[in-house]
Coordinates of C-alpha atoms in Angstrom, one line a residue:
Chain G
X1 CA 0.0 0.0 0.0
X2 CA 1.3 3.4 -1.1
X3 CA 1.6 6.7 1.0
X4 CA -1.6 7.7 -0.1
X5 CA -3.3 5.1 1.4
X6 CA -1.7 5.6 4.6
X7 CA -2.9 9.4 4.3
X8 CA -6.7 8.3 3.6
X9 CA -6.6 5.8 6.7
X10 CA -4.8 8.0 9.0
X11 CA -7.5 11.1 7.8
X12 CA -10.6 8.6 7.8
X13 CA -10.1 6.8 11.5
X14 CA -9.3 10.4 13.0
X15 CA -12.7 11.4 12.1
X16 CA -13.6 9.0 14.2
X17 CA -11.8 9.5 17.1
X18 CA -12.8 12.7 17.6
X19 CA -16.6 13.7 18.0
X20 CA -16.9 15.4 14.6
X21 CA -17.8 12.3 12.6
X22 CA -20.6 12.0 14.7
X23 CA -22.2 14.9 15.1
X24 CA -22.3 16.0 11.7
X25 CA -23.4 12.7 10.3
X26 CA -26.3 13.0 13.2
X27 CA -27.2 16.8 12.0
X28 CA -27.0 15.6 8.4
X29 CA -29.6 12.9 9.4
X30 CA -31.7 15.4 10.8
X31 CA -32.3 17.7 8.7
X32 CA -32.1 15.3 5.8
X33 CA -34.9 13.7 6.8
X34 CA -36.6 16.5 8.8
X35 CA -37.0 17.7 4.9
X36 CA -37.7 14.4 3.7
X37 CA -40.7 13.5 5.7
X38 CA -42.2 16.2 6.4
X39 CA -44.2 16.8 3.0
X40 CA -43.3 13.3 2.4
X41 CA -47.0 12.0 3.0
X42 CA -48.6 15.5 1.2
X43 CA -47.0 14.5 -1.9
X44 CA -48.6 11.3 -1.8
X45 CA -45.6 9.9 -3.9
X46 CA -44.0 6.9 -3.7
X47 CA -40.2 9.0 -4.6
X48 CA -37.1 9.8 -2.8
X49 CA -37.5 13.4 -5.2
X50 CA -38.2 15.6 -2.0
X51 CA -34.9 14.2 -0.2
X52 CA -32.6 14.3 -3.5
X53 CA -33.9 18.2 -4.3
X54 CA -32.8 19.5 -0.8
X55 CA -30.0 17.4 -1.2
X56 CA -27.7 20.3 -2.3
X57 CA -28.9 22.6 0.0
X58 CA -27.7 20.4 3.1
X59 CA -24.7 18.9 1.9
X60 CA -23.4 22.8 1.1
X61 CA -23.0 23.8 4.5
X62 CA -22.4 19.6 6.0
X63 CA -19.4 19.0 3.8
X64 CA -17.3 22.2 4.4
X65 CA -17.7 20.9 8.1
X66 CA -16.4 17.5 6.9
X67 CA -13.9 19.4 5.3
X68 CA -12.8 22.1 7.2
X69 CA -10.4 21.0 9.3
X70 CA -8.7 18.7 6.5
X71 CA -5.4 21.2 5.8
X72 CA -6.2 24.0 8.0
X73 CA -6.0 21.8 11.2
X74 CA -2.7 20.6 10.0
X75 CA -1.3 24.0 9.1
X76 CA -2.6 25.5 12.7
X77 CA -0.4 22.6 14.8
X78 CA 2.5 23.0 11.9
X79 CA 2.0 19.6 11.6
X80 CA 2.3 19.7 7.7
X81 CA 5.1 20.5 8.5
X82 CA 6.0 16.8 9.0
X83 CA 3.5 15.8 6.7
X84 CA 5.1 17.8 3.9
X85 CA 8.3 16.8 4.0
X86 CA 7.6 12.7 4.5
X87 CA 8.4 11.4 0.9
X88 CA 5.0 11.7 -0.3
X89 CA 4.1 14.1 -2.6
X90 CA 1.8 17.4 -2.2
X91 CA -0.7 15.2 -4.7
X92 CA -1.2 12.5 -2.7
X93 CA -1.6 14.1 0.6
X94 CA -4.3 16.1 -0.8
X95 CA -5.8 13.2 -2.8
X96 CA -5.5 11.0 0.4
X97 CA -7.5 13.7 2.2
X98 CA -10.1 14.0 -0.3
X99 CA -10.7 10.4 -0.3
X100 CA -11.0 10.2 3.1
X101 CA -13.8 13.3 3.6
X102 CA -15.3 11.7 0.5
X103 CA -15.6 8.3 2.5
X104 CA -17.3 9.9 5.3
X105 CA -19.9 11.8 3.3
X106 CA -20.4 8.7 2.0
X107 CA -20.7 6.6 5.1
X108 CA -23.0 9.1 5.9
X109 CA -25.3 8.5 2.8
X110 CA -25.7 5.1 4.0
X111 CA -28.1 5.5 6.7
X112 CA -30.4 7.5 4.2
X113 CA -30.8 3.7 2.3
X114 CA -33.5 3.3 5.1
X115 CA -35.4 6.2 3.1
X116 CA -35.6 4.0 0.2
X117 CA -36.3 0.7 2.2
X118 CA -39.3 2.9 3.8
X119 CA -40.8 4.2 1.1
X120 CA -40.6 1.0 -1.4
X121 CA -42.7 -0.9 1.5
X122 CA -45.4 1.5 1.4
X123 CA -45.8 1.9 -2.5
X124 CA -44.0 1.1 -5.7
X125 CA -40.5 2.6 -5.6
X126 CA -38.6 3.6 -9.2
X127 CA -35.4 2.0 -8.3
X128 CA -33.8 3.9 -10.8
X129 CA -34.3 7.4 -10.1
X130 CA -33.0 6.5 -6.3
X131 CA -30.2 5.0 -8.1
X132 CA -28.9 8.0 -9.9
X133 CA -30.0 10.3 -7.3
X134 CA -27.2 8.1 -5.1
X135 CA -24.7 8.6 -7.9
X136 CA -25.5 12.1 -8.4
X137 CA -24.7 12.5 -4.7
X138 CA -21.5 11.3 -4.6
X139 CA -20.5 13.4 -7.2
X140 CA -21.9 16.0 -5.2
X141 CA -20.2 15.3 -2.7
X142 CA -16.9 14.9 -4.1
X143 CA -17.4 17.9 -6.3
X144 CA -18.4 20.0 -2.5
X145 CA -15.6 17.8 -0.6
X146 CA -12.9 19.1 -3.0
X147 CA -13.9 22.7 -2.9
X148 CA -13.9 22.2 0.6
X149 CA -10.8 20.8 0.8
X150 CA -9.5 23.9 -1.5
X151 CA -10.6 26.6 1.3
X152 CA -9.0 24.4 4.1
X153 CA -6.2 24.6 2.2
X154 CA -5.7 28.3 1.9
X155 CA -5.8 29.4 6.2
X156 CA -5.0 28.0 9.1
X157 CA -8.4 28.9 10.3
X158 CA -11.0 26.1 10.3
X159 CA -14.0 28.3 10.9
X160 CA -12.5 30.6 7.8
X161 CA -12.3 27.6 5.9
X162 CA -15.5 26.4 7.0
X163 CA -17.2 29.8 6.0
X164 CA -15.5 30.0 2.4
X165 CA -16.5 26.3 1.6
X166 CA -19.8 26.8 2.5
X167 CA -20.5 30.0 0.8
X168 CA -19.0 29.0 -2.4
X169 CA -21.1 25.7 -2.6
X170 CA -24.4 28.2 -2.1
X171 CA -23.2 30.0 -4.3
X172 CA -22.9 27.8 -7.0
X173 CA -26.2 25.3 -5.5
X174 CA -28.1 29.2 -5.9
X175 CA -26.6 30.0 -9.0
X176 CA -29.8 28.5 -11.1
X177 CA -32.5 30.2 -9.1
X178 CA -30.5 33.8 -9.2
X179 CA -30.5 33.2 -12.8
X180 CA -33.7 35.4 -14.0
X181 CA -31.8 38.3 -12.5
X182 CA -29.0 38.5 -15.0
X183 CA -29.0 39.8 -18.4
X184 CA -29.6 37.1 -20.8
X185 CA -26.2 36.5 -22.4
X186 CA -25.3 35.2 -19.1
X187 CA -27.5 33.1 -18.5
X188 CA -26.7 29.7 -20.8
X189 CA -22.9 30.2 -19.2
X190 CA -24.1 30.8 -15.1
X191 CA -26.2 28.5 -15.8
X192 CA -24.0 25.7 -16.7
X193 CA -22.2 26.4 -14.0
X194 CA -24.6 25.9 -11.1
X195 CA -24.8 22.6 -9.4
X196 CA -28.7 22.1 -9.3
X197 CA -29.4 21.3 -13.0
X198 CA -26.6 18.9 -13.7
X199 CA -27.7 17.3 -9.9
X200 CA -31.1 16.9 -10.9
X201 CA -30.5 15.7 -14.5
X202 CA -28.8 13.1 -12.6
X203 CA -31.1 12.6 -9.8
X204 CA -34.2 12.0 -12.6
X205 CA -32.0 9.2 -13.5
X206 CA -30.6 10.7 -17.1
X207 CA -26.8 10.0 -17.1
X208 CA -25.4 12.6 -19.2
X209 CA -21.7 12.7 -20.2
X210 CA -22.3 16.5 -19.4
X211 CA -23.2 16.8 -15.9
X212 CA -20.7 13.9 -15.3
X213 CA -17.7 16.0 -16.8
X214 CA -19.2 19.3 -14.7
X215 CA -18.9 17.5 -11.3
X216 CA -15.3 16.2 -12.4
X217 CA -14.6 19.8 -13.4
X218 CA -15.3 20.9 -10.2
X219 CA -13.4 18.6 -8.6
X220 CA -10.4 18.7 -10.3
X221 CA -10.5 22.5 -10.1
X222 CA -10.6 22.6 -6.1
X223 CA -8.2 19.9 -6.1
X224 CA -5.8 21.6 -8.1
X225 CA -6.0 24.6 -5.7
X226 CA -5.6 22.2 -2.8
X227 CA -2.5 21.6 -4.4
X228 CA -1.8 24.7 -4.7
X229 CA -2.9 25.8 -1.7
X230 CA -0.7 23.6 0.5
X231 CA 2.7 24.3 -2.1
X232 CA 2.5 28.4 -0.8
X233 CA 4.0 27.7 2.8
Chain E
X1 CA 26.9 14.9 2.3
X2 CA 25.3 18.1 2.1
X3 CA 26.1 20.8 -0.2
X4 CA 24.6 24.1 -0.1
X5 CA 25.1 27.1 -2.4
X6 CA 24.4 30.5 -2.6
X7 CA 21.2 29.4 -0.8
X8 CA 18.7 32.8 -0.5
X9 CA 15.2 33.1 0.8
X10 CA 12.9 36.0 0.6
X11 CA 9.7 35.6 2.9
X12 CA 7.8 39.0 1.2
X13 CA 10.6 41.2 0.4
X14 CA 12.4 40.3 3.8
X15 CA 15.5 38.3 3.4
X16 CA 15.6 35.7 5.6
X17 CA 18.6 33.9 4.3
X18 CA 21.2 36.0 2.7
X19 CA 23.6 33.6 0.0
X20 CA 24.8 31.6 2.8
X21 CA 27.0 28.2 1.5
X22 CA 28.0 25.7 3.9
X23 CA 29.1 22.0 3.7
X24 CA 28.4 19.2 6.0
X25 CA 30.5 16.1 5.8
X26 CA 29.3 12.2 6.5
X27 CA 29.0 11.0 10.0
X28 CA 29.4 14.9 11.2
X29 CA 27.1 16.5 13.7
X30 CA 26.6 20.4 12.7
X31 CA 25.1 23.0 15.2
X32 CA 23.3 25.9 13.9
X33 CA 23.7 28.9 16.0
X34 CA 21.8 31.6 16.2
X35 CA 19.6 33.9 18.2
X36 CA 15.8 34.1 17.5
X37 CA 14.6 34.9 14.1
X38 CA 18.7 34.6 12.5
X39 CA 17.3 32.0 9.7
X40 CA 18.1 28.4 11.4
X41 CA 14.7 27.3 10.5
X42 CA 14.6 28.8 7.9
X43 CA 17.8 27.2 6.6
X44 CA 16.9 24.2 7.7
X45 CA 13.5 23.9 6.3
X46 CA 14.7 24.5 3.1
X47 CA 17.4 21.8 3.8
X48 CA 14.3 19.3 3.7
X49 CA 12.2 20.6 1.2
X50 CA 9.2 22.2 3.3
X51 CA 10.2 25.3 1.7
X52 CA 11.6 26.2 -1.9
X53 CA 14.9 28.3 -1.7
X54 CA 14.2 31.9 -3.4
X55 CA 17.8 31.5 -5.2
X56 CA 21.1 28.9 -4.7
X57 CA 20.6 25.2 -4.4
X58 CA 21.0 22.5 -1.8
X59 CA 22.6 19.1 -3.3
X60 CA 22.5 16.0 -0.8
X61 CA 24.6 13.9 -2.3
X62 CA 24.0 14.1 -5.8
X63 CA 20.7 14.8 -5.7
X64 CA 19.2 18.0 -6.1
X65 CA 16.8 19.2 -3.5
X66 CA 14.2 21.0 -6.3
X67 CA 14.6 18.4 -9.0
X68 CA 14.6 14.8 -6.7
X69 CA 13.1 16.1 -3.7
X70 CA 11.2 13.4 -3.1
X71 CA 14.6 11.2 -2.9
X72 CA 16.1 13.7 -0.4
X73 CA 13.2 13.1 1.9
X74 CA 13.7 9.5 1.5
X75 CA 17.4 9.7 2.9
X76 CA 16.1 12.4 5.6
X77 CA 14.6 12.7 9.1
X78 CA 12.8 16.1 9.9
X79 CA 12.1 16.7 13.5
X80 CA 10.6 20.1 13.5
X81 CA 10.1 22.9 15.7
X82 CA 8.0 21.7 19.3
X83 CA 7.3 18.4 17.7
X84 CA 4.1 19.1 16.3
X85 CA 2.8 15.3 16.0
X86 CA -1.0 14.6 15.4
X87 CA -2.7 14.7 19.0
X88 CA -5.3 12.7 18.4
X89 CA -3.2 9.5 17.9
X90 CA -1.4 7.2 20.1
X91 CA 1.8 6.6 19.6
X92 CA 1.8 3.4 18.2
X93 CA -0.4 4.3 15.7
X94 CA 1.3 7.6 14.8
X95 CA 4.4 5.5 14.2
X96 CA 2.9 3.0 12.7
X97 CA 1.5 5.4 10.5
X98 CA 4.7 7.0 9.6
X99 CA 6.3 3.3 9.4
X100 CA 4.0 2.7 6.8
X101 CA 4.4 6.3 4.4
X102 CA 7.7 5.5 4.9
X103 CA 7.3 1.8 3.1
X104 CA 9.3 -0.1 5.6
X105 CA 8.6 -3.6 5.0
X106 CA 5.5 -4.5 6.7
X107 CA 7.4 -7.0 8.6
X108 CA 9.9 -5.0 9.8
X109 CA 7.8 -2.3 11.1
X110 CA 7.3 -3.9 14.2
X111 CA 11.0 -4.9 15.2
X112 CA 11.7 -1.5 14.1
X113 CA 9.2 0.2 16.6
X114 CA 10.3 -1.8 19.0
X115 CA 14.2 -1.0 18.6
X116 CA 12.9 3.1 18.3
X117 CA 11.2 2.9 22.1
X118 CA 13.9 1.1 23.5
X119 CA 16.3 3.9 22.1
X120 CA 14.6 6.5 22.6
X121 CA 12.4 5.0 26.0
X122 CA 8.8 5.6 24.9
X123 CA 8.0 1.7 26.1
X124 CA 5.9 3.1 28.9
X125 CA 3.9 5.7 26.4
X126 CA 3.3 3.4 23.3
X127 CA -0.6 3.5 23.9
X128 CA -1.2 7.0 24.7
X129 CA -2.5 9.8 22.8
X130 CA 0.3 12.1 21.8
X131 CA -1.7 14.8 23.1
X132 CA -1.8 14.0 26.5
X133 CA 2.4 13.8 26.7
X134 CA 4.7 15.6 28.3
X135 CA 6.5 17.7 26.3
X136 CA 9.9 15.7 26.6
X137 CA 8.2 12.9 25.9
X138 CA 6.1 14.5 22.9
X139 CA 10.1 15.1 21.5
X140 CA 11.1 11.7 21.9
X141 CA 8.4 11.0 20.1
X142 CA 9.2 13.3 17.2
X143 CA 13.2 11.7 17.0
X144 CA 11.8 8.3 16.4
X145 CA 9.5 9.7 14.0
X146 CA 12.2 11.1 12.7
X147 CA 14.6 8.2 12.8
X148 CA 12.3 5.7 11.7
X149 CA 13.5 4.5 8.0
X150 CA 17.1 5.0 9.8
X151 CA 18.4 8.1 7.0
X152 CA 21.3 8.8 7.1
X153 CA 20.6 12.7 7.5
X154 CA 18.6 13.4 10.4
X155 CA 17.7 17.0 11.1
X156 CA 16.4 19.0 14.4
X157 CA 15.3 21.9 14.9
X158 CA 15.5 23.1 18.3
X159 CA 15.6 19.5 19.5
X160 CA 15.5 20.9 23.3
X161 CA 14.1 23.6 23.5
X162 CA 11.7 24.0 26.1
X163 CA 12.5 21.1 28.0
X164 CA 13.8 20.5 31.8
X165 CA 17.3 20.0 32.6
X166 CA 16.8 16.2 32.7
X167 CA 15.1 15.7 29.6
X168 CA 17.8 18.3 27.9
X169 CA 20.1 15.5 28.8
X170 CA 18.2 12.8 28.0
X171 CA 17.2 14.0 24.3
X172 CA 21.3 15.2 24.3
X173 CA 22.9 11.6 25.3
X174 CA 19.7 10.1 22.1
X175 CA 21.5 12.5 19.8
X176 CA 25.3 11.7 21.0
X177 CA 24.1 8.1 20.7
X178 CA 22.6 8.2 16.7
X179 CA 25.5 11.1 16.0
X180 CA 28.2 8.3 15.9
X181 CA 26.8 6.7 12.7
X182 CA 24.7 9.8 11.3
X183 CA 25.0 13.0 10.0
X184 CA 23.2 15.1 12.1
X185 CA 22.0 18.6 11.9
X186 CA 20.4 20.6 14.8
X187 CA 19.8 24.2 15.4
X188 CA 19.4 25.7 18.6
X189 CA 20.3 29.1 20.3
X190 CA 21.5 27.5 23.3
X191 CA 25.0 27.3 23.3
X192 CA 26.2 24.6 25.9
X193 CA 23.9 22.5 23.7
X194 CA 26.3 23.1 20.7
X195 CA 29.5 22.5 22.8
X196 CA 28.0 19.6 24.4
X197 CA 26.9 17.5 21.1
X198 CA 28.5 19.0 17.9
X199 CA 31.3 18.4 16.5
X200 CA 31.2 21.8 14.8
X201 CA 28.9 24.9 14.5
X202 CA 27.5 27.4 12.3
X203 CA 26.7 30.8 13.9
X204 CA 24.4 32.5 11.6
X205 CA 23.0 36.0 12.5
X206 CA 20.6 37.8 10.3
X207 CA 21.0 35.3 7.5
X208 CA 24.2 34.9 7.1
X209 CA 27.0 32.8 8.2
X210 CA 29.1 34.7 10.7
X211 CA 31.3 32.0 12.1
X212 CA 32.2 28.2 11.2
X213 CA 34.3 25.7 13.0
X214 CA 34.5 23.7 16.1
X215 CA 34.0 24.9 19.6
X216 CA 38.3 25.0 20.4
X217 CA 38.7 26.7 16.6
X218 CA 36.2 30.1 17.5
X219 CA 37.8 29.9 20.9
X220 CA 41.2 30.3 19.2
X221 CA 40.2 32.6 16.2
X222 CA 37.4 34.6 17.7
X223 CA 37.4 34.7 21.5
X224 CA 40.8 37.2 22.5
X225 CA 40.8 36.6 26.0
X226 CA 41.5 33.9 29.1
X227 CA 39.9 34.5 32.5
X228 CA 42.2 32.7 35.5
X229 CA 40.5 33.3 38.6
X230 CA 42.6 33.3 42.4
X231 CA 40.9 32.7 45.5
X232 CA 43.4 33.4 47.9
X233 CA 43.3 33.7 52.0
X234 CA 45.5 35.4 54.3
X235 CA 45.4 38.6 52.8
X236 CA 44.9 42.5 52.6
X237 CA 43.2 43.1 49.4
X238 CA 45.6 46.3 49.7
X239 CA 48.3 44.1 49.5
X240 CA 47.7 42.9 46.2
X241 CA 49.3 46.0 44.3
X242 CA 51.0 45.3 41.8
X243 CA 52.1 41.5 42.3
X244 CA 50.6 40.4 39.3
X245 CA 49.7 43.3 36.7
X246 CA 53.3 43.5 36.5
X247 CA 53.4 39.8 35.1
X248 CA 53.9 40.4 31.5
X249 CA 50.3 39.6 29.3
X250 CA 47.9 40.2 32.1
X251 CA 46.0 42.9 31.1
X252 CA 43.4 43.9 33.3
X253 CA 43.0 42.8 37.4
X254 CA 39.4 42.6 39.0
X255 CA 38.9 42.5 42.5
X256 CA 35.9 40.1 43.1
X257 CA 34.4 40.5 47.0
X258 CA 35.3 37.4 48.7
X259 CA 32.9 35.5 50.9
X260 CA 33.1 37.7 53.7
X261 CA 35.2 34.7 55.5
X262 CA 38.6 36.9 54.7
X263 CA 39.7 35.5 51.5
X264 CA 39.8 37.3 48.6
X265 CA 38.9 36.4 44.7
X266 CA 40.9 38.5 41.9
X267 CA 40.4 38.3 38.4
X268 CA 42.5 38.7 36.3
X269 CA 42.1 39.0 32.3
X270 CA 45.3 37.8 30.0
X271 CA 46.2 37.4 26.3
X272 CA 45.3 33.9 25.2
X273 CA 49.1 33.0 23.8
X274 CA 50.6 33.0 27.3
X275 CA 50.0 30.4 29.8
X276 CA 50.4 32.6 33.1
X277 CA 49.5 30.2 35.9
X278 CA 52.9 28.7 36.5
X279 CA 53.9 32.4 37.1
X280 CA 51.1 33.5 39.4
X281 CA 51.4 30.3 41.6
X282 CA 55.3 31.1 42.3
X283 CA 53.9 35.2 42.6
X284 CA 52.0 33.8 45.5
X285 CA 54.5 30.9 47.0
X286 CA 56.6 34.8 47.6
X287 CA 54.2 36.0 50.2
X288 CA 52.4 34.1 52.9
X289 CA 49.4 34.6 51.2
X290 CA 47.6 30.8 51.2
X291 CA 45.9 29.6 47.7
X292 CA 42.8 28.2 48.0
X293 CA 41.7 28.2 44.0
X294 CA 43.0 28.9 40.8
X295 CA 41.4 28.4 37.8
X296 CA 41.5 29.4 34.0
X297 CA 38.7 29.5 31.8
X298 CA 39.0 30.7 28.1
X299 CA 36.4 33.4 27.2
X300 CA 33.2 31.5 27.2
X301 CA 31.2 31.1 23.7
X302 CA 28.6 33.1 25.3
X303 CA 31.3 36.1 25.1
X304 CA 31.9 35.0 21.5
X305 CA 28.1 34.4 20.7
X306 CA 27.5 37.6 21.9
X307 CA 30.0 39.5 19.8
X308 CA 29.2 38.3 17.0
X309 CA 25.1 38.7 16.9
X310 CA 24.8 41.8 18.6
X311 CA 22.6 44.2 17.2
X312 CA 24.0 47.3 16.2

């Protein structure tokens, strides 16, 4: 096993050892499903659409908290110090770290299967919509985790980090409903570029090569200035 | 082993390092010497690649620190400033975990770990959180850490600093001990430290290099004066006159107060070529005056430290 899979373990258990796992993956549940069940029954629809459609909205401000502390806790103690000059490179410390907040948001998806397991005992369930919406969540997720990561990379502040994450993930989960104020040569490119329409493409269960090459975008572009982030020192 | 040129960095217009060069040798144990903020750790983190040198380069071996950096920090151990280890890990798994990014053959990690806490006594500690350690501890810690793929460069920064008098020669006898097969590089502004475990130092003040050699060398070359201090009894101070400023190479006499028990300490300051002492005991066997001490001590390195990284 390489380096970077001695960052991702190292990252992933310490999440664990500290409270922080928990309590976000309990406030994600709760407000998760606070907004899943409670029009769940006025719908009268046998979907997971009301959890998956909110879905951007929570995980915008839950994964900066995943996130926050990733480089910024490290940079506080000055323990990248030691981390940095390990023979491993800057790539795989921040891919190992990415992994590893990407894991948890994960693990924290799982519970949420119970949703599914719910609703497809009281009526007929359209597996596949569920499917994608699962799919599109990770790449949500790793699309929010590497921004995330990004803004922990750039202070030693976690609540700084924290804030930046979570303001550019509203930003771009808003930029679609802010669109009808902008003049309309704008609009096809700031529209592309917020993350409800390629989520919900995906969510409705239409794989398009589009929305899968936006989320990697975003990804690679926050974990480029991870990179980039930890290199000024 | 270690070859640096030129080497130059800039932190935001503010020069940090100014073109200093130095060499370190195989098997040699180099001090950096310097008060707060001179450019030790700066020096040193560019040494292992935390930082990127503004100008100059750093060769360790043949390998050059911007191109192969990744194969200098194979062949390196970096114990930096206060240790700053993950708290929320024990110590077994923080080593473990370093074991591991540092490939050691998964079946030699554990014979390894085992060898590190006997050398560097972290049995009793192996399960704790780092967190919760002492700081003496917290640096033994951060020297098996950094010893653990057994380089052949290990480098410290302040390995002491902040430490009790015991654990100061605890964590000095760890050095001495890997310091006979390693190259070893520590800074620290603490000069007994220096004396006590290098074999030769760099004084850098302000980003440069101001001095370079062993202790006995600066002494010699830097440090113009010997100290030889008399307590004698069965005396008038009045007495003393002119019994041994007349001695040729004494240059200045100081009358210390004695301990109030009628003896009397003098001072006296001479040029380092001349041993005087064989002089000044047969000054004394002249009178009746009794000799209770005398001892010579060159000017300290303090003297010499000082002089050369004053401010002015």
């Amino acid at each position: 096993m390489g380096p970077l899979t001695q960052v991702f373990k190292r990252e992933f258990k310490s999440y664990f050892v500290s409270p922080i796992a928990y309590i976000v993956i309990a406030i994600f549940l709760l407000v998760a499903g606070w907004f899943f069940f409670s029009p769940f029954f006025l719908y009268n629809q046998a979907s997971l659409r009301n959890f998956f459609t909110l879905l951007p909205m929570t995980f915008a401000f839950v994964v900066p908290a995943v996130t926050m502390r990733l480089l910024a806790e490290e940079r506080n103690l000055g323990s990248h110090e030691i981390l940095l000059t390990l023979p491993l490179t800057d790539k795989s410390v921040v891919i190992g770290k990415f992994l590893a907040a990407l894991a948890l948001v994960a693990v924290m998806l799982v519970p949420t299967l119970v949703y599914a397991a719910t609703v497809a005992l009281l009526g007929e369930l359209d597996w596949g919509p569920v499917l994608g919406g699962y799919l599109g969540a990770l790449l949500l997720a790793s699309a929010f985790t590497a921004l995330g990561l990004m803004a922990s990379a750039m202070t030693r502040n976690q609540i700084i980090a924290f804030i930046t994450a979570a303001a550019i993930c509203f930003a771009l989960t808003l930029l679609d409903r802010m669109l009808l104020f902008l003049p309309g040569g704008l609009i096809s490119l700031l529209g592309f570029l917020g993350v409800e329409s390629h989520f919900q493409n995906i969510a409705r269960g239409v794989l398009d090569s589009r929305d899968v090459l936006y989320f990697g975008s975003v990804t690679f572009v926050g974990l480029y200035g991870a990179v980039l982030g930890i290199a000024e020192r | 082993m270690i070859h640096a040129e030129n080497l130059t960095k800039y932190y935001q217009g503010l020069c940090a390092v100014d073109q200093i060069n130095f060499q370190v040798a195989k098997g040699e144990v180099l001090g950096f010497l310097g008060p707060n903020g001179a450019g030790k750790t700066t020096t040193l983190r560019m040494l292992t690649g935390f930082i990127k040198p503004s100008s100059g380069t750093i060769r360790v071996r043949d390998l050059d620190i911007r191109e192969q950096s990744l194969e200098v920090r194979k062949l390196l151990g970096y114990l930096p400033e206060s240790a700053p280890l993950y708290h929320d890990m024990l110590v077994y798994d923080y080593l473990d975990y370093v074991a591991r990014v540092r490939r050691l053959e998964p079946a030699s990690v554990l014979p390894r770990l085992r060898r590190l806490a006997d050398l560097c006594g972290l049995g009793e500690i192996m399960h704790k959180p780092i967190g919760e350690l002492s700081k003496g501890y917290k640096q033994r810690v951060g020297l098996a850490h950094a010893m653990m793929s057994d380089p052949e460069i290990l480098v410290l920064d302040e390995p002491t600093s902040g430490l009790d008098p015991n654990q100061i020669a605890e964590i000095r006898d760890i050095i001495r001990e890997i310091g006979r097969q390693k190259t070893v590089i520590l800074s620290t502004h603490i000069l007994s430290e220096v004396e006590a475990t290098c074999d030769r130092m760099l004084i850098i003040h302000r980003g440069r290099i101001v001095a370079d050699g062993d202790a006995r060398t600066l002494r010699r070359s830097l440090g113009g004066e010997v100290v030889i201090r008399l307590v004698l009894g069965n005396l008038d101070p009045q007495a003393l006159g002119t019994r041994f400023t007349a001695l040729d190479g004494v240059l200045r006499q100081e009358i210390l107060a004695g301990d109030g028990d009628g003896t009397v300490c003098v001072q006296l300051t001479c040029r380092p070529d001349l041993d005087l002492r064989a002089e000044i005991y047969r000054r004394i066997k002249e009178t009746d005056w009794v000799l209770l001490e005398l001892h010579r001590e060159s000017q300290s390195l303090e003297h010499i430290f000082r002089e050369l990284t004053q401010e002015n």
